[in-house]
Amino acid sequence: MENANPALQRLFIAISLPDEIKNEIEKTQAELRRELPENFARWTKRQQFHLTLKFLGNVNAENLKNLAVALRGVGENFPSLRLRAEGIGFFPDWKFPRVIWVGARDESNLLPELQRAIEFAVRDFTSQKPEGKFAGHVTLGRIPRIKRSETERLANIVGKFRGRFFGEWTGREVELIRSELAPGGSRYATIETAAFSQKAK
């Protein structure tokens, strides 16, 4: 089912991952699925692997041009980022796992600063509250429910992957992505990009 109101577009801002890193994440995801009970989690599909910086929710289509300008203004103030995907963890924590994720960070630790700049730049285009402490990640899956007795077993299984390295890449832009709800899962389309400056910060 696509967005009911075409005047509203469901958007988020993210940095894309190269195929080779998606491949490594998929391999680990498959390993986890083999060790965990069937239907234990709603697993993220390959096309949904992103380093998300801000979920905007529904945005009026009339505001897209100004939103793109604001996003490009942020990109111009940041250099390209040397990023790495490494380790696996949970949100909110290991005792109450609801989301399984792969960690993502950059060598210069500019990613949290970039996320804050985006939060500020898009504040007039979204009703979503600012995120608390930002933790760069790629979502592997969501756990709809789990018994307390199962958390220790899950921690032991995932513990084997905690230090796994998935690869490095250079992020040269952020993308404004439209998400359309469909029976087979969300469909994504990049509608704008904002390139990073090549100047050293």
mmCIF file of N, CA, C and O in Angstrom, residues 12 17 22 25-30 32-33 41-52 98-102 137-143 184-186 188:
data_model
loop_
_atom_site.group_PDB
_atom_site.id
_atom_site.type_symbol
_atom_site.label_atom_id
_atom_site.label_comp_id
_atom_site.label_asym_id
_atom_site.label_seq_id
_atom_site.Cartn_x
_atom_site.Cartn_y
_atom_site.Cartn_z
ATOM 1 N N PHE A 12 13.500 9.915 4.740
ATOM 2 C CA PHE A 12 14.587 9.844 5.712
ATOM 3 C C PHE A 12 15.883 10.241 5.016
ATOM 4 O O PHE A 12 15.959 10.282 3.779
ATOM 5 N N LEU A 17 25.469 2.378 1.604
ATOM 6 C CA LEU A 17 26.567 1.427 1.792
ATOM 7 C C LEU A 17 26.932 0.813 0.443
ATOM 8 O O LEU A 17 26.051 0.546 -0.381
ATOM 9 N N LYS A 22 27.393 -4.539 2.044
ATOM 10 C CA LYS A 22 26.085 -5.182 2.127
ATOM 11 C C LYS A 22 26.227 -6.700 2.051
ATOM 12 O O LYS A 22 25.532 -7.445 2.748
ATOM 13 N N ILE A 25 27.377 -7.954 5.434
ATOM 14 C CA ILE A 25 26.290 -7.871 6.408
ATOM 15 C C ILE A 25 25.278 -8.983 6.164
ATOM 16 O O ILE A 25 24.792 -9.628 7.100
ATOM 17 N N GLU A 26 24.971 -9.240 4.906
ATOM 18 C CA GLU A 26 24.030 -10.316 4.567
ATOM 19 C C GLU A 26 24.543 -11.676 5.031
ATOM 20 O O GLU A 26 23.763 -12.500 5.525
ATOM 21 N N LYS A 27 25.846 -11.913 4.881
ATOM 22 C CA LYS A 27 26.419 -13.188 5.317
ATOM 23 C C LYS A 27 26.230 -13.382 6.820
ATOM 24 O O LYS A 27 25.851 -14.461 7.290
ATOM 25 N N THR A 28 26.512 -12.346 7.579
ATOM 26 C CA THR A 28 26.356 -12.428 9.036
ATOM 27 C C THR A 28 24.891 -12.580 9.416
ATOM 28 O O THR A 28 24.534 -13.329 10.318
ATOM 29 N N GLN A 29 24.033 -11.857 8.720
ATOM 30 C CA GLN A 29 22.597 -11.975 8.965
ATOM 31 C C GLN A 29 22.136 -13.424 8.745
ATOM 32 O O GLN A 29 21.359 -13.970 9.542
ATOM 33 N N ALA A 30 22.645 -14.053 7.683
ATOM 34 C CA ALA A 30 22.284 -15.443 7.396
ATOM 35 C C ALA A 30 22.785 -16.377 8.506
ATOM 36 O O ALA A 30 22.089 -17.331 8.894
ATOM 37 N N LEU A 32 23.223 -15.599 11.661
ATOM 38 C CA LEU A 32 22.352 -15.383 12.820
ATOM 39 C C LEU A 32 21.011 -16.094 12.639
ATOM 40 O O LEU A 32 20.490 -16.714 13.569
ATOM 41 N N ARG A 33 20.467 -16.013 11.458
ATOM 42 C CA ARG A 33 19.161 -16.637 11.200
ATOM 43 C C ARG A 33 19.227 -18.150 11.364
ATOM 44 O O ARG A 33 18.245 -18.772 11.792
ATOM 45 N N ALA A 41 12.973 -12.741 14.528
ATOM 46 C CA ALA A 41 13.103 -11.307 14.242
ATOM 47 C C ALA A 41 12.543 -11.003 12.865
ATOM 48 O O ALA A 41 12.422 -11.883 12.014
ATOM 49 N N ARG A 42 12.188 -9.736 12.656
ATOM 50 C CA ARG A 42 11.846 -9.264 11.322
ATOM 51 C C ARG A 42 13.140 -8.739 10.702
ATOM 52 O O ARG A 42 13.626 -7.666 11.068
ATOM 53 N N TRP A 43 13.704 -9.503 9.802
ATOM 54 C CA TRP A 43 15.038 -9.212 9.298
ATOM 55 C C TRP A 43 15.000 -8.147 8.197
ATOM 56 O O TRP A 43 14.153 -8.168 7.312
ATOM 57 N N THR A 44 15.933 -7.225 8.272
ATOM 58 C CA THR A 44 16.040 -6.157 7.288
ATOM 59 C C THR A 44 16.492 -6.731 5.948
ATOM 60 O O THR A 44 17.408 -7.546 5.889
ATOM 61 N N LYS A 45 15.849 -6.280 4.870
ATOM 62 C CA LYS A 45 16.240 -6.721 3.543
ATOM 63 C C LYS A 45 17.449 -5.931 3.056
ATOM 64 O O LYS A 45 17.704 -4.818 3.495
ATOM 65 N N ARG A 46 18.171 -6.538 2.121
ATOM 66 C CA ARG A 46 19.405 -5.930 1.611
ATOM 67 C C ARG A 46 19.197 -4.496 1.149
ATOM 68 O O ARG A 46 20.004 -3.614 1.451
ATOM 69 N N GLN A 47 18.115 -4.251 0.402
ATOM 70 C CA GLN A 47 17.883 -2.910 -0.141
ATOM 71 C C GLN A 47 17.568 -1.892 0.945
ATOM 72 O O GLN A 47 17.525 -0.687 0.695
ATOM 73 N N GLN A 48 17.336 -2.372 2.168
ATOM 74 C CA GLN A 48 17.037 -1.481 3.283
ATOM 75 C C GLN A 48 18.253 -1.186 4.154
ATOM 76 O O GLN A 48 18.134 -0.482 5.155
ATOM 77 N N PHE A 49 19.426 -1.708 3.789
ATOM 78 C CA PHE A 49 20.645 -1.422 4.547
ATOM 79 C C PHE A 49 21.095 0.013 4.265
ATOM 80 O O PHE A 49 21.515 0.332 3.148
ATOM 81 N N HIS A 50 20.990 0.883 5.262
ATOM 82 C CA HIS A 50 21.441 2.268 5.155
ATOM 83 C C HIS A 50 22.030 2.697 6.499
ATOM 84 O O HIS A 50 21.656 2.156 7.542
ATOM 85 N N LEU A 51 22.894 3.669 6.435
ATOM 86 C CA LEU A 51 23.338 4.356 7.645
ATOM 87 C C LEU A 51 22.423 5.566 7.802
ATOM 88 O O LEU A 51 22.650 6.628 7.224
ATOM 89 N N THR A 52 21.334 5.378 8.536
ATOM 90 C CA THR A 52 20.318 6.418 8.649
ATOM 91 C C THR A 52 20.765 7.516 9.614
ATOM 92 O O THR A 52 21.224 7.233 10.726
ATOM 93 N N ARG A 98 15.695 -5.093 21.353
ATOM 94 C CA ARG A 98 14.577 -4.891 20.433
ATOM 95 C C ARG A 98 15.058 -4.719 18.993
ATOM 96 O O ARG A 98 14.332 -5.004 18.057
ATOM 97 N N VAL A 99 16.267 -4.211 18.836
ATOM 98 C CA VAL A 99 16.855 -4.011 17.509
ATOM 99 C C VAL A 99 18.266 -4.592 17.506
ATOM 100 O O VAL A 99 19.049 -4.349 18.427
ATOM 101 N N ILE A 100 18.578 -5.384 16.486
ATOM 102 C CA ILE A 100 19.944 -5.898 16.288
ATOM 103 C C ILE A 100 20.593 -5.038 15.212
ATOM 104 O O ILE A 100 19.995 -4.811 14.157
ATOM 105 N N TRP A 101 21.795 -4.543 15.475
ATOM 106 C CA TRP A 101 22.421 -3.632 14.527
ATOM 107 C C TRP A 101 23.902 -3.928 14.308
ATOM 108 O O TRP A 101 24.559 -4.569 15.128
ATOM 109 N N VAL A 102 24.408 -3.422 13.175
ATOM 110 C CA VAL A 102 25.840 -3.381 12.869
ATOM 111 C C VAL A 102 26.291 -1.951 13.134
ATOM 112 O O VAL A 102 25.652 -0.995 12.684
ATOM 113 N N HIS A 137 24.573 3.268 12.972
ATOM 114 C CA HIS A 137 24.307 1.834 12.867
ATOM 115 C C HIS A 137 23.531 1.521 11.585
ATOM 116 O O HIS A 137 22.933 2.396 10.966
ATOM 117 N N VAL A 138 23.570 0.241 11.232
ATOM 118 C CA VAL A 138 22.751 -0.316 10.158
ATOM 119 C C VAL A 138 21.887 -1.391 10.799
ATOM 120 O O VAL A 138 22.409 -2.305 11.444
ATOM 121 N N THR A 139 20.582 -1.293 10.656
ATOM 122 C CA THR A 139 19.678 -2.237 11.317
ATOM 123 C C THR A 139 19.704 -3.591 10.622
ATOM 124 O O THR A 139 19.499 -3.695 9.410
ATOM 125 N N LEU A 140 19.965 -4.643 11.415
ATOM 126 C CA LEU A 140 19.940 -6.022 10.912
ATOM 127 C C LEU A 140 18.553 -6.632 11.033
ATOM 128 O O LEU A 140 18.123 -7.409 10.186
ATOM 129 N N GLY A 141 17.870 -6.330 12.126
ATOM 130 C CA GLY A 141 16.552 -6.899 12.342
ATOM 131 C C GLY A 141 15.909 -6.313 13.579
ATOM 132 O O GLY A 141 16.573 -5.692 14.411
ATOM 133 N N ARG A 142 14.606 -6.532 13.683
ATOM 134 C CA ARG A 142 13.839 -6.055 14.844
ATOM 135 C C ARG A 142 13.189 -7.248 15.522
ATOM 136 O O ARG A 142 12.628 -8.126 14.856
ATOM 137 N N ILE A 143 13.263 -7.264 16.849
ATOM 138 C CA ILE A 143 12.742 -8.372 17.637
ATOM 139 C C ILE A 143 11.384 -7.965 18.208
ATOM 140 O O ILE A 143 11.314 -7.095 19.079
ATOM 141 N N GLY A 184 5.118 -6.116 -0.040
ATOM 142 C CA GLY A 184 6.351 -6.878 0.111
ATOM 143 C C GLY A 184 7.412 -6.180 0.929
ATOM 144 O O GLY A 184 8.541 -6.645 1.029
ATOM 145 N N GLY A 185 7.064 -5.048 1.524
ATOM 146 C CA GLY A 185 8.036 -4.270 2.284
ATOM 147 C C GLY A 185 8.229 -2.900 1.652
ATOM 148 O O GLY A 185 7.801 -2.656 0.522
ATOM 149 N N SER A 186 8.877 -2.014 2.364
ATOM 150 C CA SER A 186 9.059 -0.645 1.880
ATOM 151 C C SER A 186 9.923 -0.600 0.625
ATOM 152 O O SER A 186 10.889 -1.352 0.497
ATOM 153 N N TYR A 188 12.326 1.967 -1.649
ATOM 154 C CA TYR A 188 13.085 3.191 -1.444
ATOM 155 C C TYR A 188 13.485 3.817 -2.770
ATOM 156 O O TYR A 188 13.799 3.115 -3.737
#
